[in-house]
Tab-separated table of C-alpha atoms in Angstrom:
chain	number	residue	atom	x	y	z
A	27	MET	CA	-50.249	52.428	-14.546
A	28	THR	CA	-49.279	52.434	-18.242
A	29	THR	CA	-52.232	54.673	-19.094
A	30	ASP	CA	-51.214	57.115	-16.428
A	31	LEU	CA	-47.716	57.258	-17.864
A	32	LEU	CA	-49.040	58.235	-21.270
A	33	LEU	CA	-51.621	60.829	-20.310
A	34	PRO	CA	-51.031	64.124	-22.111
A	35	LEU	CA	-49.466	66.985	-20.246
A	36	GLY	CA	-52.055	69.185	-18.640
A	37	ALA	CA	-54.894	66.687	-19.007
A	38	SER	CA	-55.131	65.881	-15.308
A	39	GLY	CA	-53.080	65.206	-12.227
A	40	ARG	CA	-52.608	61.640	-13.447
A	41	ASN	CA	-49.868	62.797	-15.828
A	42	LEU	CA	-47.434	63.078	-12.908
A	43	PRO	CA	-45.875	59.623	-13.588
A	44	LEU	CA	-45.001	60.786	-17.128
A	45	LEU	CA	-43.427	63.950	-15.776
A	46	PHE	CA	-41.477	61.930	-13.221
A	47	LEU	CA	-40.287	59.539	-15.951
A	48	LEU	CA	-39.057	62.375	-18.156
A	49	ALA	CA	-37.447	64.088	-15.183
A	50	LYS	CA	-35.624	60.886	-14.210
A	51	ALA	CA	-34.382	60.347	-17.772
A	52	THR	CA	-33.194	63.939	-18.026
A	53	ILE	CA	-31.430	63.798	-14.659
A	54	ILE	CA	-29.665	60.554	-15.627
A	55	LEU	CA	-28.476	61.986	-18.943
A	56	LEU	CA	-27.375	65.295	-17.447
A	57	ALA	CA	-25.506	63.430	-14.723
A	58	ALA	CA	-23.739	61.284	-17.335
A	59	LEU	CA	-22.901	64.408	-19.333
A	60	GLY	CA	-21.431	66.076	-16.255
A	61	VAL	CA	-19.451	62.988	-15.246
A	62	THR	CA	-17.939	62.526	-18.703
A	63	PHE	CA	-17.110	66.227	-18.880
A	64	ALA	CA	-15.234	65.895	-15.596
A	65	MET	CA	-13.464	62.788	-16.988
A	66	GLN	CA	-11.846	64.492	-19.968
A	67	ARG	CA	-8.424	63.279	-18.843
A	68	ALA	CA	-9.663	59.754	-18.200
A	69	SER	CA	-9.566	56.998	-20.784
A	70	ALA	CA	-12.147	56.746	-23.543
A	71	GLY	CA	-13.112	53.325	-22.211
A	72	ALA	CA	-14.101	54.847	-18.857
A	73	ARG	CA	-16.266	57.499	-20.514
A	74	HIS	CA	-17.820	54.823	-22.734
A	75	LEU	CA	-18.766	52.865	-19.612
A	76	VAL	CA	-20.519	55.922	-18.145
A	77	TRP	CA	-22.662	56.367	-21.272
A	78	LEU	CA	-23.359	52.633	-21.419
A	79	VAL	CA	-24.637	52.592	-17.831
A	80	ALA	CA	-26.729	55.729	-18.449
A	81	LEU	CA	-28.465	54.298	-21.535
A	82	GLY	CA	-29.018	50.946	-19.852
A	83	THR	CA	-30.604	52.706	-16.880
A	84	LEU	CA	-32.928	54.608	-19.213
A	85	LEU	CA	-34.282	51.327	-20.553
A	86	LEU	CA	-34.796	49.995	-17.017
A	87	VAL	CA	-36.682	53.036	-15.683
A	88	PRO	CA	-39.983	52.412	-17.594
A	89	ALA	CA	-39.861	48.707	-16.715
A	90	LEU	CA	-39.344	49.400	-13.037
A	91	THR	CA	-42.146	51.971	-13.102
A	92	ALA	CA	-44.558	49.584	-14.826
A	93	TRP	CA	-43.710	46.682	-12.507
A	94	ALA	CA	-43.960	48.751	-9.322
A	95	PRO	CA	-46.530	47.369	-6.832
A	96	LEU	CA	-49.949	48.997	-6.824
A	97	ARG	CA	-50.656	51.372	-3.976
A	98	VAL	CA	-53.709	50.386	-1.912
A	99	ALA	CA	-55.298	53.052	0.282
A	100	ILE	CA	-55.710	51.917	3.924
A	101	LEU	CA	-57.783	53.655	6.570
A	102	PRO	CA	-55.780	55.375	9.310
A	103	ARG	CA	-55.204	53.242	12.381
A	104	THR	CA	-56.768	55.869	14.683
A	105	ALA	CA	-60.039	55.757	12.779
A	106	LEU	CA	-60.169	51.972	13.000
A	107	VAL	CA	-59.448	52.038	16.731
A	108	ALA	CA	-62.061	54.742	17.335
A	109	ASP	CA	-64.711	52.763	15.451
A	110	ALA	CA	-63.841	49.609	17.376
A	111	VAL	CA	-63.888	51.265	20.825
A	112	ALA	CA	-66.921	53.542	20.439
A	113	PRO	CA	-70.082	51.874	21.931
A	114	ALA	CA	-73.248	51.565	19.921
A	115	PRO	CA	-75.649	54.462	20.649
A	116	ALA	CA	-78.887	53.800	22.515
A	117	PRO	CA	-82.164	54.192	20.583
A	118	ALA	CA	-82.979	57.477	22.314
A	119	GLU	CA	-79.524	58.845	21.714
A	120	ALA	CA	-79.725	57.795	18.069
A	121	GLY	CA	-82.943	59.735	17.666
A	122	GLU	CA	-81.444	62.815	19.293
A	123	ARG	CA	-78.346	62.521	17.079
A	124	LYS	CA	-80.489	62.284	13.951
A	125	THR	CA	-82.459	65.382	15.060
A	126	ALA	CA	-79.224	67.280	15.700
A	127	LEU	CA	-77.848	66.379	12.273
A	128	VAL	CA	-81.042	67.550	10.643
A	129	ALA	CA	-80.988	70.786	12.641
A	130	ASP	CA	-77.372	71.484	11.670
A	131	ALA	CA	-77.908	70.883	7.967
A	132	PRO	CA	-79.322	74.026	6.263
A	133	SER	CA	-81.876	74.084	3.638
A	134	SER	CA	-83.360	71.676	1.061
A	135	ARG	CA	-86.924	70.520	1.225
A	136	ALA	CA	-87.508	67.159	2.916
A	137	ALA	CA	-90.187	65.394	4.992
A	138	LEU	CA	-89.217	64.427	8.551
A	139	PRO	CA	-91.215	62.697	11.323
A	140	THR	CA	-92.353	64.813	14.277
A	141	SER	CA	-92.583	63.757	17.921
A	142	HIS	CA	-96.315	63.040	17.470
A	143	GLY	CA	-95.679	60.483	14.710
A	144	ARG	CA	-96.754	62.853	11.949
A	145	TRP	CA	-94.628	63.987	8.974
A	146	THR	CA	-93.787	67.600	8.336
A	147	ALA	CA	-91.785	69.380	5.637
A	148	MET	CA	-88.494	71.045	6.562
A	149	ASP	CA	-85.742	72.770	4.620
A	150	ILE	CA	-82.353	71.066	4.906
A	151	GLU	CA	-79.143	71.548	2.911
A	152	LEU	CA	-77.542	68.417	1.530
A	153	PRO	CA	-73.743	68.120	1.432
A	154	ALA	CA	-72.098	69.145	-1.842
A	155	ALA	CA	-71.158	65.522	-2.608
A	156	LEU	CA	-74.839	64.503	-2.385
A	157	ALA	CA	-76.266	67.521	-4.177
A	158	PRO	CA	-77.814	66.774	-7.587
A	159	VAL	CA	-75.521	67.516	-10.549
A	160	PRO	CA	-77.018	69.515	-13.424
A	161	PRO	CA	-77.226	67.585	-16.719
A	162	ARG	CA	-75.132	70.238	-18.480
A	163	ALA	CA	-72.285	69.701	-16.009
A	164	VAL	CA	-72.430	65.940	-16.613
A	165	ILE	CA	-72.292	66.463	-20.384
A	166	ALA	CA	-69.415	68.942	-20.100
A	167	HIS	CA	-67.467	66.544	-17.896
A	168	SER	CA	-68.017	63.717	-20.380
A	169	ILE	CA	-66.801	65.899	-23.253
A	170	GLU	CA	-63.622	66.768	-21.324
A	171	GLU	CA	-62.990	63.092	-20.649
A	172	LEU	CA	-63.418	62.287	-24.356
A	173	ARG	CA	-61.048	65.081	-25.315
A	174	GLY	CA	-58.445	63.785	-22.869
A	175	ALA	CA	-58.859	60.231	-24.189
A	176	SER	CA	-58.554	61.339	-27.826
A	177	THR	CA	-55.422	63.357	-27.078
A	178	LEU	CA	-53.964	60.390	-25.220
A	179	THR	CA	-54.716	58.098	-28.152
A	180	LEU	CA	-53.103	60.528	-30.589
A	181	LEU	CA	-49.932	60.863	-28.521
A	182	LEU	CA	-49.755	57.113	-27.998
A	183	ALA	CA	-50.166	56.480	-31.735
A	184	LEU	CA	-47.474	59.058	-32.566
A	185	TRP	CA	-45.003	57.594	-30.051
A	186	ALA	CA	-45.681	54.040	-31.240
A	187	ALA	CA	-45.425	54.975	-34.940
A	188	VAL	CA	-42.042	56.679	-34.610
A	189	GLY	CA	-40.691	53.988	-32.288
A	190	LEU	CA	-41.898	51.268	-34.648
A	191	ALA	CA	-40.270	53.053	-37.582
A	192	ILE	CA	-36.914	53.105	-35.782
A	193	VAL	CA	-37.189	49.447	-34.755
A	194	THR	CA	-38.175	48.538	-38.334
A	195	SER	CA	-35.115	50.385	-39.603
A	196	LEU	CA	-32.927	48.377	-37.233
A	197	ALA	CA	-34.554	45.128	-38.367
A	198	TRP	CA	-34.039	46.081	-42.003
A	199	SER	CA	-30.395	46.889	-41.246
A	200	ALA	CA	-29.957	43.498	-39.592
A	201	LEU	CA	-31.402	41.817	-42.690
A	202	ALA	CA	-29.008	43.789	-44.895
A	203	VAL	CA	-26.045	42.659	-42.793
A	204	SER	CA	-27.277	39.066	-42.947
A	205	ARG	CA	-27.530	39.299	-46.735
A	206	ILE	CA	-23.987	40.700	-46.996
A	207	ILE	CA	-22.655	37.853	-44.850
A	208	ARG	CA	-24.410	35.204	-46.951
A	209	GLN	CA	-22.912	36.649	-50.141
A	210	SER	CA	-19.389	36.923	-48.719
A	211	ARG	CA	-16.520	34.478	-48.812
A	212	ALA	CA	-14.233	33.512	-45.959
A	213	LEU	CA	-10.662	34.805	-45.833
A	214	ASP	CA	-8.960	31.632	-44.675
A	215	ASP	CA	-5.673	31.746	-46.573
A	216	ALA	CA	-2.359	32.116	-44.765
A	217	SER	CA	-1.973	35.793	-45.739
A	218	TRP	CA	-5.007	36.612	-43.574
A	219	ARG	CA	-4.878	33.852	-40.945
A	220	THR	CA	-1.409	34.873	-39.779
A	221	PRO	CA	-2.200	38.529	-38.968
A	222	LEU	CA	-5.649	37.542	-37.612
A	223	TYR	CA	-4.229	35.068	-35.089
A	224	GLU	CA	-1.408	37.452	-34.235
A	225	VAL	CA	-3.762	40.335	-33.447
A	226	ALA	CA	-6.217	38.096	-31.580
A	227	ASP	CA	-3.335	36.871	-29.432
A	228	ARG	CA	-2.246	40.460	-28.702
A	229	LEU	CA	-5.730	41.419	-27.583
A	230	GLY	CA	-6.180	38.304	-25.469
A	231	LEU	CA	-9.069	36.801	-27.440
A	232	ASP	CA	-9.691	33.119	-26.820
A	233	ALA	CA	-10.890	32.569	-30.392
A	234	PRO	CA	-10.704	34.938	-33.370
A	235	PRO	CA	-13.991	35.940	-35.055
A	236	ARG	CA	-15.010	35.038	-38.582
A	237	LEU	CA	-13.237	37.032	-41.272
A	238	LEU	CA	-15.161	37.613	-44.505
A	239	ARG	CA	-14.617	39.461	-47.777
A	240	SER	CA	-17.611	41.097	-49.452
A	241	GLU	CA	-18.124	42.831	-52.771
A	242	TYR	CA	-20.947	44.863	-51.207
A	243	ALA	CA	-19.079	46.206	-48.173
A	244	LYS	CA	-17.496	49.619	-48.655
A	245	MET	CA	-16.002	49.949	-45.176
A	246	PRO	CA	-14.643	47.323	-42.759
A	247	PHE	CA	-17.199	46.622	-40.053
A	248	ALA	CA	-17.878	44.278	-37.146
A	249	CYS	CA	-21.254	42.615	-36.586
A	250	GLY	CA	-22.894	39.703	-34.840
A	251	LEU	CA	-23.934	39.683	-31.186
A	252	LEU	CA	-23.824	35.897	-30.824
A	253	GLN	CA	-21.207	35.101	-33.473
A	254	PRO	CA	-18.775	38.009	-33.932
A	255	THR	CA	-17.884	38.579	-37.565
A	256	ILE	CA	-15.584	41.030	-39.346
A	257	VAL	CA	-16.464	41.948	-42.921
A	258	LEU	CA	-13.859	43.576	-45.174
A	259	PRO	CA	-14.373	45.258	-48.567
A	260	ALA	CA	-13.056	43.741	-51.788
A	261	GLU	CA	-10.227	46.295	-51.802
A	262	CYS	CA	-8.622	44.410	-48.910
A	263	ASP	CA	-6.906	42.152	-51.443
A	264	GLU	CA	-4.525	45.019	-52.261
A	265	TRP	CA	-3.756	46.012	-48.651
A	266	THR	CA	-0.279	45.721	-47.274
A	267	LEU	CA	0.452	43.595	-44.226
A	268	ASP	CA	0.707	46.694	-41.997
A	269	ARG	CA	-2.710	47.921	-43.143
A	270	ARG	CA	-4.236	44.537	-42.581
A	271	ARG	CA	-2.894	44.495	-39.043
A	272	ALA	CA	-4.134	48.041	-38.359
A	273	VAL	CA	-7.651	47.224	-39.563
A	274	LEU	CA	-7.763	43.941	-37.677
A	275	LEU	CA	-6.546	45.637	-34.507
A	276	HIS	CA	-9.394	48.144	-34.647
A	277	GLU	CA	-12.124	45.652	-35.483
A	278	LEU	CA	-10.981	42.973	-33.045
A	279	ALA	CA	-10.832	45.653	-30.350
A	280	HIS	CA	-14.600	46.122	-30.889
A	281	VAL	CA	-15.067	42.382	-30.473
A	282	ARG	CA	-12.985	42.225	-27.312
A	283	ARG	CA	-14.797	45.194	-25.739
A	284	HIS	CA	-18.264	43.839	-26.727
A	285	ASP	CA	-19.089	47.200	-28.297
A	286	LEU	CA	-21.824	45.642	-30.423
A	287	VAL	CA	-23.899	45.151	-27.262
A	288	GLY	CA	-23.558	48.801	-26.296
A	289	HIS	CA	-24.238	49.922	-29.868
A	290	THR	CA	-27.481	47.930	-29.986
A	291	LEU	CA	-28.453	49.226	-26.534
A	292	GLY	CA	-28.025	52.797	-27.720
A	293	ARG	CA	-30.205	52.163	-30.767
A	294	LEU	CA	-32.980	50.675	-28.635
A	295	ALA	CA	-32.830	53.629	-26.236
A	296	CYS	CA	-33.267	55.987	-29.199
A	297	ALA	CA	-36.290	53.972	-30.324
A	298	VAL	CA	-37.956	54.285	-26.907
A	299	TYR	CA	-36.954	57.891	-26.146
A	300	TRP	CA	-36.941	59.223	-29.726
A	301	PHE	CA	-38.530	62.495	-28.548
A	302	HIS	CA	-35.684	63.258	-26.103
A	303	PRO	CA	-32.718	65.017	-27.787
A	304	LEU	CA	-30.315	64.102	-24.985
A	305	VAL	CA	-30.828	60.399	-25.717
A	306	TRP	CA	-29.592	60.861	-29.291
A	307	THR	CA	-26.644	62.820	-27.945
A	308	ALA	CA	-25.877	60.018	-25.484
A	309	ALA	CA	-26.005	57.361	-28.231
A	310	LYS	CA	-23.679	59.450	-30.396
A	311	ARG	CA	-21.247	59.943	-27.506
A	312	LEU	CA	-21.380	56.209	-26.769
A	313	ARG	CA	-20.321	55.361	-30.305
A	314	ALA	CA	-17.625	58.054	-30.420
A	315	GLU	CA	-16.093	56.881	-27.147
A	316	SER	CA	-16.127	53.269	-28.321
A	317	GLU	CA	-14.184	54.262	-31.448
A	318	ARG	CA	-11.647	56.211	-29.383
A	319	ALA	CA	-11.293	53.305	-26.962
A	320	CYS	CA	-10.570	50.937	-29.859
A	321	ASP	CA	-7.993	53.355	-31.239
A	322	ASP	CA	-6.357	53.554	-27.800
A	323	LEU	CA	-6.284	49.768	-27.588
A	324	ALA	CA	-4.744	49.487	-31.053
A	325	LEU	CA	-2.019	51.995	-30.170
A	326	ALA	CA	-1.382	50.228	-26.856
A	327	CYS	CA	-0.552	47.072	-28.838
A	328	GLY	CA	2.458	48.804	-30.383
A	329	THR	CA	1.051	50.332	-33.573
A	330	ARG	CA	2.597	53.685	-34.511
A	331	ALA	CA	0.038	56.464	-34.277
A	332	THR	CA	1.054	58.114	-37.550
A	333	ASP	CA	0.879	54.862	-39.533
A	334	TYR	CA	-2.419	53.901	-37.902
A	335	ALA	CA	-3.988	57.279	-38.711
A	336	GLU	CA	-2.703	57.100	-42.277
A	337	HIS	CA	-4.301	53.698	-42.838
A	338	LEU	CA	-7.656	54.906	-41.474
A	339	LEU	CA	-7.502	58.078	-43.549
A	340	ASP	CA	-6.844	56.188	-46.786
A	341	ILE	CA	-9.717	53.779	-46.101
A	342	VAL	CA	-12.200	56.528	-45.227
A	343	THR	CA	-11.319	58.744	-48.197
A	344	SER	CA	-11.652	55.794	-50.577
A	345	VAL	CA	-15.338	55.453	-49.711
A	346	ARG	CA	-17.559	57.646	-51.841
A	347	ARG	CA	-20.216	59.827	-50.288
A	348	GLY	CA	-23.609	58.176	-49.988
A	349	GLU	CA	-22.158	54.706	-49.450
A	350	ARG	CA	-23.112	53.714	-45.945
A	351	THR	CA	-22.650	50.706	-43.704
A	352	PRO	CA	-25.868	49.247	-42.189
A	353	SER	CA	-26.611	51.069	-38.940
A	354	ILE	CA	-26.761	47.886	-36.858
A	355	ALA	CA	-23.085	47.179	-37.641
A	356	LEU	CA	-20.016	48.975	-36.282
A	357	ALA	CA	-18.152	50.527	-39.193
A	358	MET	CA	-14.442	51.193	-38.814
A	359	ALA	CA	-14.953	54.929	-39.332
A	360	ARG	CA	-17.389	57.472	-40.747
A	361	ARG	CA	-16.563	60.551	-42.739
A	362	ARG	CA	-18.310	63.006	-40.445
A	363	GLU	CA	-16.812	61.409	-37.333
A	364	PHE	CA	-13.278	60.751	-38.554
A	365	GLU	CA	-11.784	63.927	-37.066
């Protein structure tokens, strides 16, 4: 089943599962694109949910295809009944039937018994399935099979290499985030605990996440699937109380919405379907809608839109070009996405 999914296009009819898989993925993504386009007036959280379901379905399609039960060919019921009902032929009838079959088959040389018990040579024609195959045809068929296998191996190696490179990049990013967390210090003084508990209470969080300060972070970001953590840059020491609340509102909104799960899901979908441009578009839309949903949630908590936008603008413009947050984490904003 897995081999059939990876056969190159045009190699044989066995590549149909691959075509079906790509068609299903494309249909799912186009459907999500159409639904979100029709939901322009809906909330960003609703559009984010559509993209999240679409990317999750993409990861389930190959698993469901691989785990599908094997199809076993069964003889038609009519054939079984006919074989069971038909009586065994008598010896004389069997001889007549054999003679009739020989008479109907045209022309290849064979020796057959005559009615006098002697053998005579007759020309009969064997069926095409039983006809001898020329050696050149056998060799040509073997060469075609080898070509198909080599092309399959090449495509499989290419898919695995690119997918492994993306997964390795995610693992390296996770290690970078872990290193930043280990080298950070906790912000547990009253000037940070007060706004943290206040914002967590506004958003309905049972327990606030860890709050850390890092010399290596250039942009506030949220991380940690099992233990949510918010990491702030060293410049946070100079922030006003309003800016601290604005940043905490945005980052705690990610924690409340569990956006880190969707962000990781999108990255894994890109690793599996790296060759499909619509998957990258879907992952980008997923992230953009999650940012808009967090902004909507922050404004719904009473923050003035102009002040909130000003705080984000000052933070984004203070980050120099080339300084990036690890891709596995959810940065507060990115230069190219800030509009």
